[in-house]
Coordinates of C-alpha atoms in Angstrom, one line a residue:
Chain A
M1 CA -12.3 -5.3 13.7
L2 CA -8.8 -6.8 13.8
G3 CA -5.9 -4.6 13.6
P4 CA -2.1 -4.8 13.6
G5 CA -0.3 -8.0 14.7
D6 CA -1.7 -10.7 12.5
D7 CA -1.0 -11.6 8.8
A8 CA -3.6 -9.1 7.8
A9 CA -6.1 -6.7 9.2
V10 CA -9.9 -7.2 9.0
L11 CA -12.0 -4.1 8.5
R12 CA -15.7 -3.4 8.3
A13 CA -17.0 -2.8 4.8
P14 CA -20.7 -2.4 5.6
D15 CA -21.6 -1.2 2.2
G16 CA -20.5 -4.4 0.5
R17 CA -18.0 -2.5 -1.5
V18 CA -14.7 -1.0 -0.5
V19 CA -12.8 2.0 -1.9
V20 CA -9.1 1.7 -2.0
T21 CA -6.2 3.9 -3.1
T22 CA -2.4 3.8 -2.6
D23 CA 0.5 6.2 -2.9
L24 CA 4.3 5.8 -2.6
L25 CA 6.1 8.8 -0.9
L26 CA 9.9 9.1 -1.0
E27 CA 12.1 11.3 1.0
G28 CA 13.7 14.0 -1.1
R29 CA 11.0 13.7 -3.8
H30 CA 7.8 14.0 -1.8
F31 CA 9.0 15.4 1.5
R32 CA 12.1 16.8 3.2
R33 CA 13.0 16.3 6.8
D34 CA 14.6 19.8 7.0
W35 CA 11.3 21.4 5.9
S36 CA 8.7 19.2 7.7
S37 CA 8.5 17.5 11.0
A38 CA 7.9 13.8 11.2
Y39 CA 4.4 14.6 12.5
D40 CA 3.7 16.9 9.6
I41 CA 4.9 14.3 7.1
G42 CA 2.6 11.7 8.7
R43 CA -0.3 14.2 8.5
K44 CA 0.3 15.0 4.9
A45 CA 0.9 11.4 3.8
A46 CA -2.4 10.4 5.4
A47 CA -4.2 13.4 4.1
Q48 CA -3.4 12.9 0.4
N49 CA -4.7 9.3 0.5
L50 CA -7.8 10.1 2.7
A51 CA -8.6 12.9 0.2
D52 CA -8.5 10.4 -2.7
V53 CA -11.1 8.3 -0.9
A54 CA -13.3 11.4 -0.2
A55 CA -13.0 12.3 -3.9
M56 CA -14.9 9.1 -4.7
G57 CA -17.8 10.3 -2.4
A58 CA -16.7 7.8 0.3
D59 CA -16.0 8.0 4.0
P60 CA -12.4 7.0 4.8
T61 CA -12.2 4.1 7.2
A62 CA -8.6 3.0 7.6
L63 CA -5.0 3.3 6.5
V64 CA -2.4 0.6 6.1
V65 CA 1.2 1.8 5.9
G66 CA 4.4 0.2 4.7
L67 CA 7.4 2.0 6.1
G68 CA 11.0 1.9 4.9
L69 CA 13.2 3.5 7.6
P70 CA 17.0 4.1 7.9
A71 CA 18.8 2.3 10.7
D72 CA 19.9 5.5 12.3
L73 CA 16.4 7.1 12.4
P74 CA 15.6 8.4 15.9
A75 CA 12.8 6.5 17.6
E76 CA 11.1 9.9 18.2
W77 CA 10.9 10.5 14.5
L78 CA 8.9 7.3 14.0
D79 CA 6.7 8.3 17.0
G80 CA 6.0 11.7 15.4
L81 CA 5.1 10.1 12.1
T82 CA 2.8 7.6 13.7
D83 CA 1.1 10.4 15.7
G84 CA 0.7 12.3 12.4
F85 CA -1.0 9.4 10.7
G86 CA -3.2 8.8 13.7
D87 CA -4.3 12.4 14.1
E88 CA -5.1 12.9 10.4
C89 CA -7.1 9.7 10.5
A90 CA -9.0 10.9 13.6
L91 CA -10.3 13.9 11.7
V92 CA -12.4 11.5 9.6
G93 CA -13.1 8.8 12.1
A94 CA -10.6 6.4 10.4
S95 CA -7.7 4.5 12.0
V96 CA -4.3 3.0 11.2
A97 CA -5.2 -0.7 10.8
G98 CA -1.8 -2.3 10.1
G99 CA 1.5 -2.0 8.4
D100 CA 4.9 -3.3 7.7
I101 CA 8.4 -1.9 8.6
T102 CA 11.5 -2.6 6.7
R103 CA 15.1 -1.2 6.7
S104 CA 15.8 1.3 3.9
E105 CA 18.5 3.9 3.1
Q106 CA 15.9 6.6 2.4
I107 CA 12.6 7.0 4.2
V108 CA 9.9 5.4 2.0
L109 CA 6.1 5.5 2.9
G110 CA 3.7 3.2 1.1
V111 CA 0.3 4.5 2.2
T112 CA -3.0 2.8 1.3
A113 CA -6.4 4.2 2.4
L114 CA -9.7 2.4 2.4
G115 CA -13.2 3.9 2.5
D116 CA -16.9 3.0 2.6
L117 CA -19.5 4.4 0.2
G118 CA -22.4 4.1 2.7
G119 CA -24.8 3.0 0.0
R120 CA -24.0 5.9 -2.4
A121 CA -22.8 5.5 -6.0
P122 CA -19.1 6.3 -6.4
V123 CA -18.5 9.8 -8.0
T124 CA -16.0 9.1 -10.7
R125 CA -14.2 11.5 -13.0
S126 CA -16.2 10.7 -16.0
G127 CA -19.8 11.9 -15.4
A128 CA -19.6 15.6 -16.2
R129 CA -22.2 16.6 -18.8
P130 CA -22.6 19.8 -20.9
G131 CA -24.7 22.3 -18.9
D132 CA -23.3 21.2 -15.5
V133 CA -21.7 23.8 -13.3
V134 CA -18.2 23.2 -11.9
A135 CA -17.5 24.0 -8.2
I136 CA -14.6 23.8 -5.8
A137 CA -14.4 23.0 -2.1
G138 CA -11.2 23.8 -0.2
R139 CA -8.2 25.9 -0.8
L140 CA -6.2 26.4 -4.0
G141 CA -2.7 27.7 -4.4
Y142 CA -1.7 27.8 -0.8
A143 CA 0.5 24.7 -0.8
A144 CA 2.2 25.8 -4.1
A145 CA 2.8 29.3 -2.6
G146 CA 4.2 27.7 0.5
L147 CA 6.5 25.5 -1.5
A148 CA 7.8 28.5 -3.6
L149 CA 8.5 30.3 -0.3
L150 CA 10.4 27.4 1.1
L151 CA 12.4 27.0 -2.1
A152 CA 13.2 30.7 -1.9
G153 CA 14.2 30.4 1.8
R154 CA 11.4 32.8 2.9
T155 CA 10.1 31.0 5.9
G156 CA 9.3 34.0 8.1
E157 CA 6.2 34.3 10.2
A158 CA 4.5 36.6 7.7
F159 CA 3.9 33.7 5.4
Q160 CA 3.5 30.9 7.9
E161 CA 0.0 30.1 6.8
L162 CA 1.3 29.3 3.4
T163 CA 4.4 27.3 4.4
D164 CA 2.1 25.4 6.9
A165 CA -0.3 24.7 4.0
H166 CA 2.6 23.0 2.1
R167 CA 3.5 21.0 5.2
R168 CA 0.0 20.0 6.3
P169 CA -2.8 20.3 3.7
R170 CA -6.4 20.6 5.0
P171 CA -8.6 18.6 2.5
P172 CA -12.3 19.3 2.9
Y173 CA -13.0 15.7 3.6
A174 CA -16.7 16.0 4.5
C175 CA -17.4 17.7 1.1
G176 CA -16.6 14.4 -0.7
P177 CA -19.5 12.3 0.7
G178 CA -21.5 15.5 0.7
A179 CA -21.0 16.0 -3.0
A180 CA -22.3 12.5 -3.7
V181 CA -25.5 13.3 -1.7
L182 CA -25.9 16.6 -3.5
G183 CA -25.8 14.7 -6.9
A184 CA -22.3 15.6 -8.1
T185 CA -21.9 14.1 -11.6
A186 CA -18.0 14.0 -11.5
M187 CA -15.4 14.7 -8.9
A188 CA -11.6 14.7 -8.5
D189 CA -9.1 15.6 -5.8
V190 CA -7.0 18.6 -6.8
S191 CA -3.6 17.1 -6.3
D192 CA -1.9 18.0 -9.6
G193 CA -3.4 21.5 -10.0
L194 CA -6.8 22.8 -10.9
V195 CA -6.3 23.0 -14.7
Q196 CA -4.7 19.5 -14.9
D197 CA -7.3 17.8 -12.7
L198 CA -10.1 19.5 -14.5
G199 CA -8.4 18.2 -17.7
H200 CA -8.8 14.7 -16.3
I201 CA -12.5 15.4 -15.8
A202 CA -12.9 16.9 -19.3
A203 CA -11.1 13.9 -20.9
A204 CA -12.9 11.2 -18.9
G205 CA -16.3 12.8 -19.7
G206 CA -15.6 13.8 -23.3
V207 CA -16.5 17.4 -22.5
R208 CA -15.0 20.9 -22.2
V209 CA -14.6 22.7 -18.9
E210 CA -14.7 26.6 -18.9
V211 CA -13.4 28.3 -15.8
D212 CA -14.2 31.9 -15.0
P213 CA -11.0 33.3 -13.4
D214 CA -13.1 36.1 -11.7
A215 CA -14.8 33.4 -9.7
L216 CA -11.5 32.1 -8.3
E217 CA -10.5 33.6 -5.0
V218 CA -7.0 35.0 -4.9
P219 CA -6.6 35.5 -1.1
A220 CA -4.6 38.4 0.2
E221 CA -1.9 36.0 1.5
L222 CA -1.3 34.7 -1.9
T223 CA -1.1 38.2 -3.4
A224 CA 1.4 39.3 -0.8
A225 CA 3.6 36.2 -1.3
A226 CA 3.5 36.6 -5.0
A227 CA 4.6 40.2 -4.8
E228 CA 7.4 39.1 -2.5
L229 CA 8.6 36.5 -5.0
G230 CA 7.7 38.2 -8.3
E231 CA 5.1 35.5 -9.1
D232 CA 1.6 35.5 -10.4
P233 CA -0.7 34.4 -7.6
L234 CA -3.4 33.2 -10.0
R235 CA -0.9 30.8 -11.5
W236 CA -0.6 29.1 -8.1
V237 CA -4.4 29.0 -7.9
L238 CA -4.7 27.4 -11.4
T239 CA -1.8 25.0 -11.4
G240 CA -0.7 24.4 -7.8
G241 CA -1.3 21.0 -6.4
E242 CA -1.2 19.5 -3.0
D243 CA -3.9 21.5 -1.3
H244 CA -6.2 18.5 -1.9
A245 CA -9.3 20.7 -2.7
L246 CA -12.2 18.9 -4.3
V247 CA -13.5 19.9 -7.7
A248 CA -16.9 18.6 -8.9
S249 CA -19.5 19.1 -11.5
Y250 CA -23.2 19.4 -10.6
P251 CA -26.4 19.6 -12.6
A252 CA -27.3 23.2 -13.3
G253 CA -29.7 24.6 -10.8
V254 CA -28.3 22.6 -7.9
R255 CA -28.4 24.5 -4.6
L256 CA -24.9 24.2 -3.2
P257 CA -24.0 24.8 0.5
P258 CA -21.4 27.5 1.1
E259 CA -18.4 25.1 1.2
W260 CA -18.8 24.8 -2.6
R261 CA -18.0 27.8 -4.8
V262 CA -19.1 27.7 -8.5
I263 CA -16.1 28.5 -10.7
G264 CA -17.2 27.5 -14.2
R265 CA -19.3 25.3 -16.4
V266 CA -19.2 22.2 -18.6
T267 CA -19.8 22.6 -22.3
D268 CA -19.5 20.5 -25.5
G269 CA -16.0 20.2 -26.7
E270 CA -12.8 19.2 -25.1
G271 CA -10.0 20.5 -22.8
V272 CA -10.0 23.2 -20.2
Q273 CA -10.4 26.9 -20.9
V274 CA -9.8 29.6 -18.3
T275 CA -11.8 32.3 -19.9
G276 CA -9.9 35.1 -21.6
R277 CA -6.6 33.9 -20.2
V278 CA -5.5 30.4 -20.6
E279 CA -6.1 27.5 -23.0
A280 CA -5.0 24.1 -21.8
R281 CA -5.9 20.7 -23.2
G282 CA -3.6 18.4 -21.3
G283 CA -2.0 18.8 -18.0
W284 CA 0.7 20.9 -16.4
D285 CA 3.1 20.3 -19.4
H286 CA 0.6 21.9 -21.8
F287 CA -0.3 24.9 -19.6
R288 CA 0.3 28.1 -21.5
D289 CA -0.4 31.7 -20.6
Chain B
M1 CA -16.2 -2.7 -10.0
L2 CA -14.0 0.3 -10.8
G3 CA -10.4 0.0 -11.5
P4 CA -7.4 2.1 -12.4
G5 CA -7.8 5.7 -13.7
D6 CA -9.8 7.4 -11.0
D7 CA -8.8 8.8 -7.6
A8 CA -9.4 5.4 -6.1
A9 CA -10.7 2.0 -7.0
V10 CA -14.0 0.5 -5.9
L11 CA -14.0 -3.3 -5.1
R12 CA -16.7 -5.7 -4.1
A13 CA -16.6 -6.7 -0.5
P14 CA -19.7 -9.0 -0.4
D15 CA -18.9 -10.3 3.1
G16 CA -19.3 -6.8 4.6
R17 CA -15.7 -7.1 5.9
V18 CA -12.5 -6.7 4.0
V19 CA -9.1 -8.2 4.8
V20 CA -6.1 -6.0 4.0
T21 CA -2.3 -6.4 4.2
T22 CA 0.6 -4.3 2.9
D23 CA 4.3 -4.9 2.3
L24 CA 7.1 -2.6 1.1
L25 CA 9.7 -4.3 -1.1
L26 CA 13.0 -2.7 -1.9
E27 CA 15.6 -3.5 -4.6
G28 CA 18.7 -4.9 -3.1
R29 CA 17.0 -5.8 0.1
H30 CA 14.1 -7.9 -1.0
F31 CA 15.0 -8.7 -4.6
R32 CA 17.9 -8.4 -7.0
R33 CA 17.5 -7.7 -10.7
D34 CA 20.5 -9.9 -11.5
W35 CA 18.9 -12.9 -9.8
S36 CA 15.2 -12.5 -10.8
S37 CA 13.4 -11.3 -13.9
A38 CA 10.9 -8.5 -13.7
Y39 CA 8.2 -11.1 -14.2
D40 CA 9.4 -13.2 -11.3
I41 CA 9.7 -10.1 -9.0
G42 CA 6.1 -9.3 -9.8
R43 CA 5.0 -12.9 -9.1
K44 CA 6.8 -13.0 -5.8
A45 CA 5.7 -9.5 -4.6
A46 CA 2.1 -10.5 -5.4
A47 CA 2.5 -13.9 -3.8
Q48 CA 3.7 -12.8 -0.5
N49 CA 0.8 -10.4 0.0
L50 CA -1.9 -12.8 -1.4
A51 CA -0.5 -15.5 1.0
D52 CA -1.0 -13.1 3.9
V53 CA -4.7 -12.8 2.9
A54 CA -5.1 -16.6 2.6
A55 CA -3.5 -17.0 6.0
M56 CA -6.5 -15.2 7.5
G57 CA -8.8 -17.8 5.9
A58 CA -9.9 -15.3 3.2
D59 CA -10.0 -15.3 -0.6
P60 CA -7.7 -12.7 -2.2
T61 CA -9.7 -10.3 -4.4
A62 CA -7.3 -7.5 -5.5
L63 CA -3.9 -5.9 -5.3
V64 CA -3.1 -2.2 -5.4
V65 CA 0.5 -1.3 -6.1
G66 CA 2.7 1.7 -5.6
L67 CA 5.7 1.7 -7.8
G68 CA 8.9 3.7 -7.5
L69 CA 10.9 3.3 -10.7
P70 CA 14.2 4.7 -11.9
A71 CA 14.1 7.0 -15.0
D72 CA 16.3 4.6 -17.0
L73 CA 14.3 1.5 -16.4
P74 CA 13.4 -0.2 -19.7
A75 CA 9.7 -0.2 -20.5
E76 CA 9.9 -4.0 -20.9
W77 CA 10.9 -4.3 -17.3
L78 CA 7.7 -2.6 -16.2
D79 CA 5.7 -4.8 -18.6
G80 CA 7.3 -7.9 -17.1
L81 CA 6.6 -6.8 -13.6
T82 CA 3.0 -6.0 -14.5
D83 CA 2.5 -9.4 -16.1
G84 CA 4.0 -11.1 -13.0
F85 CA 1.5 -9.2 -10.8
G86 CA -1.4 -10.1 -13.1
D87 CA -0.5 -13.8 -13.5
E88 CA 0.0 -14.4 -9.8
C89 CA -3.4 -12.7 -9.1
A90 CA -5.0 -14.8 -11.8
L91 CA -4.1 -18.0 -9.8
V92 CA -6.6 -16.9 -7.1
G93 CA -9.1 -15.0 -9.2
A94 CA -7.9 -11.6 -8.0
S95 CA -6.8 -8.6 -10.1
V96 CA -4.7 -5.5 -10.0
A97 CA -7.2 -2.8 -9.2
G98 CA -5.0 0.3 -9.2
G99 CA -1.8 1.9 -8.3
D100 CA 0.6 4.8 -8.4
I101 CA 3.9 5.3 -10.1
T102 CA 6.6 7.7 -9.0
R103 CA 10.3 8.3 -9.9
S104 CA 12.8 6.7 -7.6
E105 CA 16.5 5.9 -7.7
Q106 CA 16.0 2.3 -6.6
I107 CA 13.0 0.2 -7.5
V108 CA 10.4 0.3 -4.7
L109 CA 7.2 -1.8 -4.6
G110 CA 4.4 -1.0 -2.2
V111 CA 2.0 -3.9 -2.5
T112 CA -1.4 -4.0 -0.7
A113 CA -3.6 -7.1 -1.0
L114 CA -7.3 -7.3 -0.2
G115 CA -9.5 -10.3 0.4
D116 CA -13.0 -11.5 1.3
L117 CA -13.9 -13.8 4.1
G118 CA -17.0 -15.3 2.4
G119 CA -18.9 -15.3 5.7
R120 CA -16.2 -17.2 7.6
A121 CA -14.6 -16.0 10.8
P122 CA -11.0 -14.8 10.3
V123 CA -8.4 -17.3 11.5
T124 CA -6.0 -15.3 13.6
R125 CA -2.7 -16.3 15.2
S126 CA -4.1 -16.4 18.7
G127 CA -6.6 -19.3 18.8
A128 CA -4.3 -22.3 19.3
R129 CA -5.3 -24.4 22.4
P130 CA -3.5 -27.2 24.3
G131 CA -4.4 -30.5 22.7
D132 CA -4.6 -29.1 19.2
V133 CA -2.6 -30.6 16.4
V134 CA -0.3 -28.4 14.3
A135 CA -0.2 -29.0 10.5
I136 CA 1.6 -27.5 7.5
A137 CA 0.5 -27.0 3.9
G138 CA 3.0 -26.1 1.2
R139 CA 6.8 -26.3 1.0
L140 CA 9.4 -25.5 3.6
G141 CA 13.1 -24.8 3.1
Y142 CA 13.0 -24.6 -0.7
A143 CA 13.4 -20.8 -1.0
A144 CA 16.0 -20.7 1.7
A145 CA 18.0 -23.4 -0.1
G146 CA 17.6 -21.5 -3.4
L147 CA 18.9 -18.3 -1.8
A148 CA 21.9 -20.2 -0.3
L149 CA 22.7 -21.6 -3.8
L150 CA 22.3 -18.1 -5.4
L151 CA 24.6 -16.6 -2.8
A152 CA 27.2 -19.3 -3.4
G153 CA 26.9 -18.9 -7.2
R154 CA 25.6 -22.4 -7.7
T155 CA 22.9 -21.7 -10.1
G156 CA 23.2 -24.8 -12.3
E157 CA 20.4 -26.9 -13.7
A158 CA 20.7 -29.5 -11.0
F159 CA 19.3 -27.2 -8.4
Q160 CA 16.9 -25.2 -10.6
E161 CA 13.8 -26.2 -8.6
L162 CA 15.3 -24.6 -5.5
T163 CA 16.6 -21.4 -7.1
D164 CA 13.2 -21.1 -8.9
A165 CA 11.5 -21.6 -5.4
H166 CA 13.5 -18.5 -4.2
R167 CA 12.5 -16.5 -7.3
R168 CA 8.8 -17.5 -7.4
P169 CA 7.2 -19.1 -4.3
R170 CA 4.1 -21.2 -4.7
P171 CA 1.9 -20.5 -1.7
P172 CA -0.9 -23.1 -1.2
Y173 CA -3.5 -20.3 -1.5
A174 CA -6.6 -22.6 -1.4
C175 CA -5.5 -24.1 1.8
G176 CA -6.1 -20.8 3.6
P177 CA -9.9 -20.6 3.2
G178 CA -9.9 -24.4 3.4
A179 CA -8.4 -24.3 6.8
A180 CA -11.1 -21.9 8.0
V181 CA -13.8 -24.3 6.8
L182 CA -12.0 -27.3 8.5
G183 CA -12.1 -25.4 11.8
A184 CA -8.5 -24.3 12.1
T185 CA -8.0 -22.5 15.5
A186 CA -5.0 -20.5 14.5
M187 CA -3.0 -19.9 11.3
A188 CA 0.0 -18.0 10.0
D189 CA 1.9 -17.6 6.7
V190 CA 5.4 -19.1 7.0
S191 CA 7.3 -16.0 5.9
D192 CA 10.0 -15.7 8.6
G193 CA 10.7 -19.4 9.0
L194 CA 8.6 -22.2 10.6
V195 CA 10.1 -21.9 14.1
Q196 CA 9.7 -18.1 14.2
D197 CA 6.2 -18.1 12.8
L198 CA 5.1 -20.9 15.2
G199 CA 6.6 -18.7 17.9
H200 CA 4.1 -16.0 16.9
I201 CA 1.3 -18.5 17.2
A202 CA 2.6 -19.7 20.6
A203 CA 3.0 -16.2 21.9
A204 CA -0.4 -15.0 20.6
G205 CA -2.2 -18.0 22.1
G206 CA -0.3 -18.2 25.3
V207 CA 0.6 -21.9 24.5
R208 CA 3.6 -24.1 23.7
V209 CA 4.1 -25.7 20.3
E210 CA 6.0 -29.0 20.0
V211 CA 7.2 -30.0 16.6
D212 CA 8.2 -33.5 15.7
P213 CA 11.2 -33.2 13.4
D214 CA 10.6 -36.8 12.1
A215 CA 7.3 -35.5 10.7
L216 CA 9.0 -32.8 8.7
E217 CA 9.8 -33.8 5.1
V218 CA 13.4 -33.2 4.1
P219 CA 13.1 -33.7 0.3
A220 CA 16.0 -35.2 -1.7
E221 CA 16.6 -31.9 -3.4
L222 CA 17.3 -30.2 -0.1
T223 CA 19.5 -33.0 1.1
A224 CA 21.5 -32.8 -2.2
A225 CA 21.9 -29.0 -2.0
A226 CA 22.9 -29.2 1.6
A227 CA 25.6 -31.7 0.8
E228 CA 26.9 -29.5 -1.9
L229 CA 27.1 -26.4 0.4
G230 CA 28.0 -28.2 3.6
E231 CA 24.7 -27.1 5.2
D232 CA 22.1 -28.9 7.3
P233 CA 18.9 -29.3 5.2
L234 CA 16.6 -29.5 8.3
R235 CA 17.8 -26.0 9.3
W236 CA 16.4 -24.7 6.0
V237 CA 13.1 -26.5 6.7
L238 CA 12.9 -25.1 10.3
T239 CA 14.1 -21.6 9.8
G240 CA 13.8 -20.7 6.1
G241 CA 11.2 -18.2 5.1
E242 CA 9.8 -17.1 1.8
D243 CA 8.1 -20.3 0.7
H244 CA 4.9 -18.9 2.1
A245 CA 3.6 -22.3 3.4
L246 CA 0.7 -22.1 5.8
V247 CA 0.9 -23.4 9.3
A248 CA -2.3 -24.0 11.3
S249 CA -3.5 -25.5 14.5
Y250 CA -6.6 -27.7 14.5
P251 CA -8.6 -29.4 17.2
A252 CA -7.3 -33.0 17.9
G253 CA -9.2 -35.6 15.8
V254 CA -9.8 -33.3 12.8
R255 CA -9.7 -35.2 9.5
L256 CA -7.3 -33.2 7.3
P257 CA -7.1 -33.5 3.6
P258 CA -3.7 -34.6 2.1
E259 CA -2.5 -31.0 1.5
W260 CA -2.1 -30.7 5.3
R261 CA 0.6 -32.7 7.1
V262 CA 0.5 -32.9 10.9
I263 CA 4.0 -31.9 12.3
G264 CA 3.3 -31.4 16.0
R265 CA 1.0 -30.4 18.8
V266 CA 0.0 -27.6 21.1
T267 CA 0.6 -28.0 24.8
D268 CA 0.5 -25.9 28.0
G269 CA 3.5 -23.7 28.3
E270 CA 5.3 -21.3 26.0
G271 CA 7.7 -21.1 23.1
V272 CA 8.4 -23.6 20.4
Q273 CA 10.2 -26.9 20.9
V274 CA 11.5 -29.1 18.1
T275 CA 11.6 -32.4 20.0
G276 CA 15.1 -33.6 20.9
R277 CA 16.8 -30.9 18.8
V278 CA 16.0 -27.3 19.2
E279 CA 14.5 -25.0 21.8
A280 CA 13.4 -21.6 20.6
R281 CA 11.3 -19.1 22.5
G282 CA 11.5 -16.1 20.3
G283 CA 12.3 -15.8 16.6
W284 CA 15.2 -16.2 14.4
D285 CA 17.5 -14.4 16.7
H286 CA 16.9 -16.8 19.5
F287 CA 17.1 -20.0 17.4
R288 CA 19.7 -22.3 18.9
D289 CA 20.9 -25.8 17.9

């Protein structure tokens, strides 16, 4: 309604509620200029915030961005970043509504995303109930495999899909509002890894989540990369973050469209169990195999 | 409605529109730990964003905050910062709705404020019309004088009101929505200095702003500090930012409550003139005396 150039932006919030989430991204810690283009960094920074909005069951509407930029940064770099923000927003019909630029030694991105619930109840992390099924939409392990390849200096064409997945995640945005319509009882964005993010759902709901590892896809690309690096591809699937898949619980008997794959169920108890393989109660730090 | 602990927060937006603004604040550039307590840094970081919301004629409703914090930062420092954010929000009935913490070498604060227009039209920078009067609410020059004193190492009790004004501004929040009700035609937060921020109003409206320097208060504290430092106190009033006063234009003949002081008028033309003293067309860089 009113974008950049005033003290603040004014956005539509037709639902009468607004969803909001913010992240701070620092050069060296969250991205590297030698691994990712400015455009990809913009795409990814937007994606991780837009995915958080979708994980509430909301439609993303806008980003506002605070930029800390070094004095010697080429103007084309900022153009690339801005294009990346804009193009990722365009995927979901959102736009960049405003921002702030300041001088900084390192590149700093403060990204805030807003969204609209369209009359739906927000899908929180806390609603999973014993008997529910657990399902996943989107990719798992790709970004983690891509990061492992980049760290090992294996950036050849054979694994480009994986290194691209690290640089530019593809969250299944539409599945977020879709899950709310389908009656999801709980939902989270898989940003820390499946086991850890399911751990948040288990803890918030006071329930246990059991994952069937046979239901988890281990795509051929991951198997090939794991063989190359001497890694276990299922570990990437279970603990890799940054693909921004969505994981949700649904009442048993729900008919799910093909974007959602059932991978487990909710029971009484606590923690996350990957059947016959892994027991994890907390997050990444407590993951054991 | 739903605060920290999920992928995103959900806030009321009863108006059906939401006002949003964001700022990035960096240690060393925007604040110094040796000059300001954690509590004061939180107060100020909140204040400058809440003031931007008020400058649209809106009531601030919430902050979301991204924090980049060094590993060796004492826990009490974060507690102080959080208390500062909370107490400044409480002044306007807002709250901290969510956030994100990441490790950083320097302290980085990414602050986003949201607000509600309560059915009012937003007051932008662009609506000033020839014949309007220009009025100010809040203090001018205090924070700039305080900064000059801190830079000169003059932090004695005699000037504490001024150094405190640098550490902890006191924006006249209620005057923002109040201005919208009174029929303000344009408004801005004075964050860059009166001449520069009036320059934004002049440029956005395609008008000229004439300021009568005799109408500008130069309080005794500023005169005393200026004498101590060999400065011109009116220069602080005209060009000092960070007090987060509000400046607005109103149709001639408006009856303004005592919080607002008329300091000039809008005419045909362009730029900002401080009668008999200063001519400025752009911002700070173009200020001449």
